[in-house]
Tab-separated table of C-alpha atoms in Angstrom:
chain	number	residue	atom	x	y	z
G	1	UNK	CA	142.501	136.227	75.613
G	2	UNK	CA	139.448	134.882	78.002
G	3	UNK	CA	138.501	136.376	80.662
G	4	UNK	CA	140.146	133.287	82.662
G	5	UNK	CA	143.211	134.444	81.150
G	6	UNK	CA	143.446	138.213	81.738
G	7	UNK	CA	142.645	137.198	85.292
G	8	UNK	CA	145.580	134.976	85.660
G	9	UNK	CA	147.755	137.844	83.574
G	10	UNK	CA	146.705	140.381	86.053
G	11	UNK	CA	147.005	138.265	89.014
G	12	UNK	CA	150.402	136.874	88.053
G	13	UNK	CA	151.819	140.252	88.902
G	14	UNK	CA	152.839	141.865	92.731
G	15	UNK	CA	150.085	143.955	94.417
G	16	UNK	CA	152.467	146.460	94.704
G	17	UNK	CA	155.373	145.241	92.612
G	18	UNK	CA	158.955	146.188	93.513
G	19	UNK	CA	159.115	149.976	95.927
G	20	UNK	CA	159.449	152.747	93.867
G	21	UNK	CA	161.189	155.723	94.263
G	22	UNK	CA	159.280	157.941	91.231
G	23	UNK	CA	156.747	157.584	88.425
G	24	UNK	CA	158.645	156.389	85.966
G	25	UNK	CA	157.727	152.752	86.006
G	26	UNK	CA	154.575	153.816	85.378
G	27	UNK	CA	155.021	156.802	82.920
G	28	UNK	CA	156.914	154.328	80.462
G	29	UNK	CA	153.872	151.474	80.526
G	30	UNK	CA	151.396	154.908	80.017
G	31	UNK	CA	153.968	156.090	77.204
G	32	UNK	CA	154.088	153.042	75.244
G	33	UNK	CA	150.043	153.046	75.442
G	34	UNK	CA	149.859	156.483	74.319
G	35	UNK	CA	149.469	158.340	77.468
G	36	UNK	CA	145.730	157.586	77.832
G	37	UNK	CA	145.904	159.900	81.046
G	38	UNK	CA	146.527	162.836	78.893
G	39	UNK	CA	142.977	162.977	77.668
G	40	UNK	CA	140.584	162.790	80.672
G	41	UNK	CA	139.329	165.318	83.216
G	42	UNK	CA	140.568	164.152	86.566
G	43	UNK	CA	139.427	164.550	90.137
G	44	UNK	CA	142.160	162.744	92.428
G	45	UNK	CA	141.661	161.972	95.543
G	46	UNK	CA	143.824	160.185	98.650
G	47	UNK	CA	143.643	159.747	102.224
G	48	UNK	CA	143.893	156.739	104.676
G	49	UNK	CA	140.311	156.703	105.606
G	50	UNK	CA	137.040	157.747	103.138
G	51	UNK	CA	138.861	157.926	99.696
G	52	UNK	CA	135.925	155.095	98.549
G	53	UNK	CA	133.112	157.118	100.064
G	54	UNK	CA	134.236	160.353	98.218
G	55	UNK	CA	134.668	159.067	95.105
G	56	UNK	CA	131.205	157.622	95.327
G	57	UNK	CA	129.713	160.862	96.511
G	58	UNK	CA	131.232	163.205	93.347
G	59	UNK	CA	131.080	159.988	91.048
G	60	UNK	CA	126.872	159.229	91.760
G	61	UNK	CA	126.432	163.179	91.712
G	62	UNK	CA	128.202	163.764	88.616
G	63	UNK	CA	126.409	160.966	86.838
G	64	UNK	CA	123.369	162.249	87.835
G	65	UNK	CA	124.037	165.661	86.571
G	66	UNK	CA	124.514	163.886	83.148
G	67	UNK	CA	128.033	163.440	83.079
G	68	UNK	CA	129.958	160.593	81.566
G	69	UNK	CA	131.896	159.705	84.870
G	70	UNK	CA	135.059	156.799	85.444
G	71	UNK	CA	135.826	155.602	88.608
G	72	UNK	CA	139.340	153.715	89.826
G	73	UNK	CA	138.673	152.585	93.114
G	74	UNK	CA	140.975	149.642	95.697
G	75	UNK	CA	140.573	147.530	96.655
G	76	UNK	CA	137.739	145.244	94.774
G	77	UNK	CA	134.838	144.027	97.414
G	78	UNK	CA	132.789	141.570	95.453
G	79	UNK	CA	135.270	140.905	92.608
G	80	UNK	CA	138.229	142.598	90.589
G	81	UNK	CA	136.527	144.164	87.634
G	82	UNK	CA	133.958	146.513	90.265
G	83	UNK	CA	136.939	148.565	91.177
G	84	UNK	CA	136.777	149.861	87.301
G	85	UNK	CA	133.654	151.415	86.941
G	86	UNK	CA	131.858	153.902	84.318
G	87	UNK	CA	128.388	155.703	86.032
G	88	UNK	CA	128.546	152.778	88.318
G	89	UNK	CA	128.763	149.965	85.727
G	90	UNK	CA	132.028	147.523	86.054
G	91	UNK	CA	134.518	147.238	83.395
G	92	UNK	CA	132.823	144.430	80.774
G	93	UNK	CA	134.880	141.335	81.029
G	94	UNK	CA	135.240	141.681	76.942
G	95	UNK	CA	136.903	145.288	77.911
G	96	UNK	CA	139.111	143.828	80.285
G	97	UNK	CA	140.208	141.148	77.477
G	98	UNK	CA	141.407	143.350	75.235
G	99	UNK	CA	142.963	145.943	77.524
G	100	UNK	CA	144.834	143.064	79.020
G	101	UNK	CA	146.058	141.772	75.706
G	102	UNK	CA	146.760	145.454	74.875
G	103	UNK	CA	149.020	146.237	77.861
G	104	UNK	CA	150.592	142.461	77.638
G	105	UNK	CA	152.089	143.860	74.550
G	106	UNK	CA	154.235	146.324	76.347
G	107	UNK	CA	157.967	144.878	77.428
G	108	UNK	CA	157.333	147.419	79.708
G	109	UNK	CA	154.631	146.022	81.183
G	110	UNK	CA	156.747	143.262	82.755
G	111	UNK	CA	158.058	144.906	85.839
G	112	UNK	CA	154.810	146.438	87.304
G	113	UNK	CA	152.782	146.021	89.444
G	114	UNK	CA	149.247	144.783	89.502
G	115	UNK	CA	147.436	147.852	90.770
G	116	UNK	CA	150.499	150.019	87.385
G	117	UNK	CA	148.618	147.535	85.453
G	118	UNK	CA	144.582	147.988	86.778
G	119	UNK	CA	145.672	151.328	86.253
G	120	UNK	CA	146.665	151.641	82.837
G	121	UNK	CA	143.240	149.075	82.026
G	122	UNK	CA	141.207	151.574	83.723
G	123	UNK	CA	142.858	154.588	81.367
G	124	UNK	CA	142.612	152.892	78.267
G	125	UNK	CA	138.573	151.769	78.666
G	126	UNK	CA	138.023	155.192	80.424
G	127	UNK	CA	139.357	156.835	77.015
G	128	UNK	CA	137.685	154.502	74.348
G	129	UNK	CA	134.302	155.000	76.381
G	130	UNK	CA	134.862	158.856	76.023
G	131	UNK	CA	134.080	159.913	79.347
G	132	UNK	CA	133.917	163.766	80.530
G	133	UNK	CA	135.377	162.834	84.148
G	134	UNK	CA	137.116	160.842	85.890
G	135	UNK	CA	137.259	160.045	89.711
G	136	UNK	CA	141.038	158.466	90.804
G	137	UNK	CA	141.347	157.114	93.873
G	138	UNK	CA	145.043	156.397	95.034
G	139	UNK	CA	146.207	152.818	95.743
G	140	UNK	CA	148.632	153.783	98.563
G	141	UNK	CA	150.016	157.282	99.625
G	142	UNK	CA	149.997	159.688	96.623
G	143	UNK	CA	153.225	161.036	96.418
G	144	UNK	CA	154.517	157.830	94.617
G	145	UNK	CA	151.177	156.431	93.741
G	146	UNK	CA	150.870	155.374	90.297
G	147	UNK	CA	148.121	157.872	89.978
G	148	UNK	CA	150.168	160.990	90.574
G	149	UNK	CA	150.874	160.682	86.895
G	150	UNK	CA	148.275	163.041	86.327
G	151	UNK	CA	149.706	166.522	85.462
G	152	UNK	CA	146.775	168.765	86.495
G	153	UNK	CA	144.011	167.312	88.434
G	154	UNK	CA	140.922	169.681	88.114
G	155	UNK	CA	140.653	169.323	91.981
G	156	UNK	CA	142.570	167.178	94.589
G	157	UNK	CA	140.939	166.217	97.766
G	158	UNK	CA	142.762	164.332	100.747
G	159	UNK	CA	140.568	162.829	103.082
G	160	UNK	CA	141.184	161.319	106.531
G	161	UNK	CA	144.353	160.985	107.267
G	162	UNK	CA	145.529	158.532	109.956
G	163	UNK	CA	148.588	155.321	110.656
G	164	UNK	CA	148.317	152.408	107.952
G	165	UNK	CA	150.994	151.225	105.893
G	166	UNK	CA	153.571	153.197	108.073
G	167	UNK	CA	156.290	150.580	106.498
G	168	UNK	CA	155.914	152.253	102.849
G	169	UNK	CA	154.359	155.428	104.058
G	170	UNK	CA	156.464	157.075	107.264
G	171	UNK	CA	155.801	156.172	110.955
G	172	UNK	CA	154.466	159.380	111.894
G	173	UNK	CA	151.368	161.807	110.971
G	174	UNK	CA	153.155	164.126	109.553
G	175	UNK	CA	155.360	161.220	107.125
G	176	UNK	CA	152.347	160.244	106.884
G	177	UNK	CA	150.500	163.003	105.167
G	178	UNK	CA	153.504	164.442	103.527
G	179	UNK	CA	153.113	161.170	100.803
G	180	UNK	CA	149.270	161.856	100.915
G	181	UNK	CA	149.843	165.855	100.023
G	182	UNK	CA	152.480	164.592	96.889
G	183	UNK	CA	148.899	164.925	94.660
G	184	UNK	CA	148.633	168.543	95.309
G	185	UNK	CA	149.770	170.107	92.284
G	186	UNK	CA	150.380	173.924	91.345
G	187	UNK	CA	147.482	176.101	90.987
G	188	UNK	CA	145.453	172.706	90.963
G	189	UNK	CA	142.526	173.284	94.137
G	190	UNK	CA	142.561	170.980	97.055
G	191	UNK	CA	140.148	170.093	99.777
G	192	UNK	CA	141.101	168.497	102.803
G	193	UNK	CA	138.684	167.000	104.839
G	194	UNK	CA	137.383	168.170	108.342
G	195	UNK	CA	138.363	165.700	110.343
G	196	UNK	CA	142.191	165.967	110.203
G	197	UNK	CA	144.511	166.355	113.370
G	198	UNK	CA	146.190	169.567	113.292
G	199	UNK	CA	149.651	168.464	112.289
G	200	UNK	CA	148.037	167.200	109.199
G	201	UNK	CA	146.270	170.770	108.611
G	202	UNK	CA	149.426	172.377	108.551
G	203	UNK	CA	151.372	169.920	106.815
G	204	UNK	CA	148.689	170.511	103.993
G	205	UNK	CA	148.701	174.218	104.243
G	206	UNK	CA	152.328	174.331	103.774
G	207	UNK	CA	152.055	172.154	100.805
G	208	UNK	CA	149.245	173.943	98.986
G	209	UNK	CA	150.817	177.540	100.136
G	210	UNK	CA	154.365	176.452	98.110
G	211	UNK	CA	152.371	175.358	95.000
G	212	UNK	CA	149.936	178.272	95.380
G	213	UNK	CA	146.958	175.849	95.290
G	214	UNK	CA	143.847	176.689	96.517
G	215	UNK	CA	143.285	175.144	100.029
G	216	UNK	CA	139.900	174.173	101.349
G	217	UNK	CA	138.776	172.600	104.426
G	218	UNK	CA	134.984	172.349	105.384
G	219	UNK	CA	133.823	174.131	108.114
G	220	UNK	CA	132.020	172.192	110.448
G	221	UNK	CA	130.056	175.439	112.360
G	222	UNK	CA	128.594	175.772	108.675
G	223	UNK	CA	127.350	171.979	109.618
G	224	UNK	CA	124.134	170.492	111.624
G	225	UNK	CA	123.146	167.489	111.977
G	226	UNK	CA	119.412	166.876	111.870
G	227	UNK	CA	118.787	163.416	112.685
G	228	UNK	CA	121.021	160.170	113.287
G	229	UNK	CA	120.081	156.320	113.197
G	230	UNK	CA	121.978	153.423	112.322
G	231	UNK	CA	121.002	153.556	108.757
G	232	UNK	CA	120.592	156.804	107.593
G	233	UNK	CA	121.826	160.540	108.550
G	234	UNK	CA	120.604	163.845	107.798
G	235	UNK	CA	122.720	167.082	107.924
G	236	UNK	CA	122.772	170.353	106.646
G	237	UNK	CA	125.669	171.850	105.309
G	238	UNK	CA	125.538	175.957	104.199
G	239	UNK	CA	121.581	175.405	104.540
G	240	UNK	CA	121.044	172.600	102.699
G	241	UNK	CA	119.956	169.494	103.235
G	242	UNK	CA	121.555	166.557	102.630
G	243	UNK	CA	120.723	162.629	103.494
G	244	UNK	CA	122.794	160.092	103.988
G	245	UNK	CA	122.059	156.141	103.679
G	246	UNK	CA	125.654	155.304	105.204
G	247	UNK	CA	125.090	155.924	108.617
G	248	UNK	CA	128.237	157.565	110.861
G	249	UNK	CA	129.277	161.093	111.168
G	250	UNK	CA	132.515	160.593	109.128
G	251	UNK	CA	130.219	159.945	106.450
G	252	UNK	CA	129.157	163.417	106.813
G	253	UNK	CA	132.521	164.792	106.851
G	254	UNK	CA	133.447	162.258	103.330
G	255	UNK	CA	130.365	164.554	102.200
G	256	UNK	CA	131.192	167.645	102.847
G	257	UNK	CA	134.450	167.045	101.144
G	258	UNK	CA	132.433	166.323	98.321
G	259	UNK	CA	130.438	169.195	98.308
G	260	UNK	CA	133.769	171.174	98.021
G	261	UNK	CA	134.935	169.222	94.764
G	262	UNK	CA	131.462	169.559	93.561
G	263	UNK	CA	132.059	173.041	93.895
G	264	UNK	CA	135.298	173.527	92.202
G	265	UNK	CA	133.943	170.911	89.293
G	266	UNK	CA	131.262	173.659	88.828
G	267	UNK	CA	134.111	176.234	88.029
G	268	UNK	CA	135.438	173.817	85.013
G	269	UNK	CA	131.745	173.708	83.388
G	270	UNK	CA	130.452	170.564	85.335
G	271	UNK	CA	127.291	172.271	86.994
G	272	UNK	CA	125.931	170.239	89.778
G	273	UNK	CA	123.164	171.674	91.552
G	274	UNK	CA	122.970	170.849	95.931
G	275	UNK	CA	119.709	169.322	94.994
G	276	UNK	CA	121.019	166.901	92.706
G	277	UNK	CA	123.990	166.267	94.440
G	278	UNK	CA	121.593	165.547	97.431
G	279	UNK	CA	119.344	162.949	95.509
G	280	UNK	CA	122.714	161.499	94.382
G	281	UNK	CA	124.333	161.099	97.782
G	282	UNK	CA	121.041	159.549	98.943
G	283	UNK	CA	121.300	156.484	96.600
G	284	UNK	CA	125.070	156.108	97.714
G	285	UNK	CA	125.926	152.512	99.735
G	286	UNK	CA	129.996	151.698	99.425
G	287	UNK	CA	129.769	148.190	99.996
G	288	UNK	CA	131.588	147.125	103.548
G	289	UNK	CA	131.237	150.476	104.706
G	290	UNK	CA	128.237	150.432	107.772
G	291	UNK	CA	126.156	148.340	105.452
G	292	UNK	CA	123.241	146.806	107.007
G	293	UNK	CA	123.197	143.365	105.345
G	294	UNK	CA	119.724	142.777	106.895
G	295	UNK	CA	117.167	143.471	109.728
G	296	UNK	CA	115.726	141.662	112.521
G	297	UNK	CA	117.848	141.561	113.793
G	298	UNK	CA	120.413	143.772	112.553
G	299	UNK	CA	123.507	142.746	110.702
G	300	UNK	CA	126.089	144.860	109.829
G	301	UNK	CA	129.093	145.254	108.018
G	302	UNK	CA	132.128	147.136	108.169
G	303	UNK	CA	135.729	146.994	106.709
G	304	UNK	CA	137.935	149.855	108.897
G	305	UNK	CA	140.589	148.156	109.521
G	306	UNK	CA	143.289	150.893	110.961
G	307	UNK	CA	143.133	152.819	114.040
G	308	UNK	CA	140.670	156.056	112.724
G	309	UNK	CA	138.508	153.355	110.679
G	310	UNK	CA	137.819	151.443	114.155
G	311	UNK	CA	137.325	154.676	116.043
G	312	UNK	CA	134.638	155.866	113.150
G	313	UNK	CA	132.677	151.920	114.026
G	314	UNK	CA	133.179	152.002	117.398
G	315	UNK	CA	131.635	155.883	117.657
G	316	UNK	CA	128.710	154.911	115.516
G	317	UNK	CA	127.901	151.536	117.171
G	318	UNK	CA	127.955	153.593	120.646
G	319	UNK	CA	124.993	155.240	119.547
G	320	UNK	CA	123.346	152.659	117.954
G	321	UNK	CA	120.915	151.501	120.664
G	322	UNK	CA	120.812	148.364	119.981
G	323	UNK	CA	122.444	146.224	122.641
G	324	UNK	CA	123.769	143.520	123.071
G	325	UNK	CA	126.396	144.002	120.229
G	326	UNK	CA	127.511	140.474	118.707
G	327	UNK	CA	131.067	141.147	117.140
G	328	UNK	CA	132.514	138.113	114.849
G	329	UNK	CA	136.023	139.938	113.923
G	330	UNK	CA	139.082	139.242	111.808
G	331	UNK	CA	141.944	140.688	111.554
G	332	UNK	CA	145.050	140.551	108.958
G	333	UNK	CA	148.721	140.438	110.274
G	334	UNK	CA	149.921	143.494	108.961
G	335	UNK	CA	147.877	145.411	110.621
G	336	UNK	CA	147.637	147.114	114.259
G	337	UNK	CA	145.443	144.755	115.564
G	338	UNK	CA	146.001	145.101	119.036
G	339	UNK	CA	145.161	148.694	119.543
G	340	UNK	CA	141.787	147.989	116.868
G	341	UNK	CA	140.571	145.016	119.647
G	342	UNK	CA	141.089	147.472	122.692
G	343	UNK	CA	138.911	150.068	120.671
G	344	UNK	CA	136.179	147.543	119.646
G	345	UNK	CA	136.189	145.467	122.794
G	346	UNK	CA	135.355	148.696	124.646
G	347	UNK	CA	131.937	148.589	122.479
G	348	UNK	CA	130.987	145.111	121.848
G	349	UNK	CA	129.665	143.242	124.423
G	350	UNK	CA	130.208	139.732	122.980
G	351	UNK	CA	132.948	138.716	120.188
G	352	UNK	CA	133.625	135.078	118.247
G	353	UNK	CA	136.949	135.501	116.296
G	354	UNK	CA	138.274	134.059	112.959
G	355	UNK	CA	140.559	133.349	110.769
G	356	UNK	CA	139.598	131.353	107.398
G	357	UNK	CA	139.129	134.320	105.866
G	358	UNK	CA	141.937	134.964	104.068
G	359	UNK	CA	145.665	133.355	104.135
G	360	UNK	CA	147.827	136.276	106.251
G	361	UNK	CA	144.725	136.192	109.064
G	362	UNK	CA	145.916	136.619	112.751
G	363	UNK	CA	145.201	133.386	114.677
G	364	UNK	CA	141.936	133.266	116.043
G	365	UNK	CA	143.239	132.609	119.438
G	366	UNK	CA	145.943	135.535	119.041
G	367	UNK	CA	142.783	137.558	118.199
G	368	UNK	CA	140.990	136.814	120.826
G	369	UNK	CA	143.637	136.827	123.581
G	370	UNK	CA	143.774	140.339	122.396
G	371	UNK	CA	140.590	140.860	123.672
G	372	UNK	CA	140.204	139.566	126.880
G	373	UNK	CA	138.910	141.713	129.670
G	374	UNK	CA	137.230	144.107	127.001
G	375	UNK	CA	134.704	141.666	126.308
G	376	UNK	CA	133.209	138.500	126.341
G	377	UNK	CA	135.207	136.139	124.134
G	378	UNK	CA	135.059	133.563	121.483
G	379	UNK	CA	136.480	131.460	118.465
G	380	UNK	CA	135.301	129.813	115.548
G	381	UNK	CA	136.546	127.446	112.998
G	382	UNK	CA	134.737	129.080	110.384
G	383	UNK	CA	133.426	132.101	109.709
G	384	UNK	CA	129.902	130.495	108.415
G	385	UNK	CA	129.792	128.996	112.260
G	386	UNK	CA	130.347	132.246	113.705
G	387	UNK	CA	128.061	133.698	111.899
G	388	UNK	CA	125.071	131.255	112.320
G	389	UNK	CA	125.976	131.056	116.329
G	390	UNK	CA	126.114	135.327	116.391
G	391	UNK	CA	122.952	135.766	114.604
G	392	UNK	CA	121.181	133.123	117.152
G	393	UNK	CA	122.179	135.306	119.833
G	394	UNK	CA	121.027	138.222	118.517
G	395	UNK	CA	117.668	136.514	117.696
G	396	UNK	CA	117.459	135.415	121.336
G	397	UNK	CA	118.045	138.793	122.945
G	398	UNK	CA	117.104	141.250	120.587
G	399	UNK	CA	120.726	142.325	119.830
G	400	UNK	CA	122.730	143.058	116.937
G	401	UNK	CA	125.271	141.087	114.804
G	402	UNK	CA	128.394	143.410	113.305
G	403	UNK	CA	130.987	141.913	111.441
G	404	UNK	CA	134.217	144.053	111.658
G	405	UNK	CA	138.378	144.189	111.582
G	406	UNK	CA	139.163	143.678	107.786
G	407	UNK	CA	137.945	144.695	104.120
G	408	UNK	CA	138.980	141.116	103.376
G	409	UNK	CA	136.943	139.600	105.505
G	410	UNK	CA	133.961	141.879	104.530
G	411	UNK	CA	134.902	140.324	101.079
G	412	UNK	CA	134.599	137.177	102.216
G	413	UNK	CA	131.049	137.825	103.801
G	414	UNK	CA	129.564	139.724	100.720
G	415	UNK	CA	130.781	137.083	97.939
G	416	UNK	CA	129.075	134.365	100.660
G	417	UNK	CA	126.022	136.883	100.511
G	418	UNK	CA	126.057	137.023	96.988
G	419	UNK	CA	125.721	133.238	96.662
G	420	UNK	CA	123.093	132.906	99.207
G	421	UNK	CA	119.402	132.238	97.531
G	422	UNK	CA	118.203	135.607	99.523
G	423	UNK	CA	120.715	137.698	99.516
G	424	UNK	CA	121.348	138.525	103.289
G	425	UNK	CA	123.069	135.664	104.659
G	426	UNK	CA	125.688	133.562	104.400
């Protein structure tokens, strides 16, 4: 099998398949592979909002602490086979051959889906590779997530928890969170992060408190923050220092989350000092996540695309001091776009909206009608046009250029990147 063809094998199958109503889809592809999740160290983590940034943050620090460390991560930014990582390093397109070919040989196989199927890749290289841990991040929910296979995490964490993909997941916080808290399992340790309403918190507690598993949720008077710019962030956290080169204080509470697993990873033999979990978190940057693309002027990046992910952008960008703000913004159908244009026209002073992005786009002009009297408004053909006309402005005036409203579209901008001669434009 080329790698052309495990590409169209893995893309020939659902996103999410057909709704599930338990595991065993996915136990009898694992089971006629061997049950590859049966031999790896897990940390499992799920959430609406940070599950990418914590997995980075205990991946990098374990790594650095010399461990052997897998990562399963959704979606893919730049392309598929960098949401299959080991120490940072995507899955070798040779490796994703033979896996493919592997799991192609299961009947099974035939009525997953394509993140059962990513899944069961990721197992089988994160096996053969022999690594000492490995970080899962859940596709959607957890409860029914493919990745709830795993029998005894050695910690859980759930991080932000907020409304996206009510349809599958419950229209309400508490719905909501009860799929998210379906990873906690008995005696297994959970953290939760910080920044959780309350009927989260106590959905959680109850959870953990019937499977007697350890409950632990940072405490933000043991937190200070030291300094704040748009690029980096500095915080203590039970008097130690930690920086940050992903700028936005729900960075600091995906940290502090980490810390927590770091500290319960300790307790199974996988010693990670604050010091070099520090250097570690320093050389973090989550692509699409507040990522300055470039300077002078500033461009940045961001894929939140639900109601908390907007808030988190439109909290940092209000203490950015850079003004004006130059928003080009697309959004995707499914999503609450409506309410995400209120937040961000309440912080941008000038937006150009698009839609070539990707197939299920809202309209440009639905976009931007969306945004009228929030701020001033515009539309594009192209994203490349709004771009060029955006970072004119920002030239001109001394402003800023963020890009904003969908990971898809952040995609779309980074693979442009990529193929630009320097690197920082499209």
């Amino acid at each position: 099998m080329t790698f052309s063809e495990a590409m169209t094998y893995i893309q020939g199958y659902q996103k999410s398949g057909k709704p599930v109503h338990d595991l065993s889809r996915i136990q009898a592809l694992l089971e006629a592979l061997g049950n590859p999740q049966e031999q790896l160290q897990v940390v499992h983590i799920a959430g609406t909002n940070g599950k990418g940034s914590v997995t980075a943050f205990c991946a990098r620090a374990a790594t650095a602490a010399g461990f052997r460390t897998g990562t399963l991560t959704s979606p893919f930014i730049r392309h598929y086979t960098d949401r299959i990582q080991i120490d940072g390093r995507d899955i070798p397109p040779e490796a994703l051959c033979r896996f493919c070919e592997q799991v192609q040989a299961c009947p099974v196989s035939q009525d997953c889906s394509q993140f059962e199927i990513t899944f069961a890749i990721a197992l089988l290289w994160f096996v053969e590779q022999k690594c000492d841990l490995v970080v899962l991040e859940t596709g959607i929910g957890g409860l029914l997530d493919a990745t709830n296979v795993i029998k005894k995490p050695l910690v859980c964490a759930i991080t932000s928890v907020s409304f996206d993909h009510m349809a599958l997941l419950g229209n309400t916080l508490t719905e909501i969170a009860a799929q998210k808290a379906g990873i906690i399992k008995p005696g297994c340790p959970v953290v939760l992060s910080t920044d959780n309403p309350m009927d989260v918190v106590c959905l959680v507690q109850d959870t953990a408190k019937r499977k007697n598993a350890q409950l632990v949720i940072p405490n933000m008077q043991d937190c200070r923050i030291v300094s704040e710019t748009l690029e980096e962030i500095v915080f203590q956290y039970h008097s130690f220092t930690y920086t940050l080169h992903m700028s936005g204080r729900h960075q600091v509470y995906n940290a502090m989350t980490a810390i927590e697993v770091i500290r319960f990873l300790g307790m199974h033999g996988y010693l990670i000092t604050a010091a070099t979990a520090n250097e570690a978190f320093s050389k973090v940057r989550v692509p699409a996540r507040t990522e300055v693309l470039r300077k002078n002027p500033t461009v940045l990046l961001d894929g939140g695309h639900n109601q908390a992910g907007v808030m988190a952008l439109a909290e940092l960008l209000k203490h950015a001091g850079t003004k004006p703000i130059h928003g080009i913004c697309g959004m995707i159908s499914t999503k609450d776009y409506a309410t995400a244009c209120r937040i961000l026209g309440d912080v941008l002073d000038t937006v150009t909206c698009v839609d070539d992005f990707v197939h299920h786009a809202v309209p440009r002009e639905t976009l931007a009608a969306c945004f009228e009297n929030h701020a001033e408004v515009h539309t594009a053909p192209s994203l490349q046009q709004a771009y060029e006309t955006a970072l004119a402005q920002a030239k001109a005036d001394g402003g800023m250029v963020v890009i904003c409203g969908s990971l898809y579209l952040a995609s779309e901008v980074l693979q442009q990147s990529d193929t630009a001669e320097d690197h920082t434009m499209l």
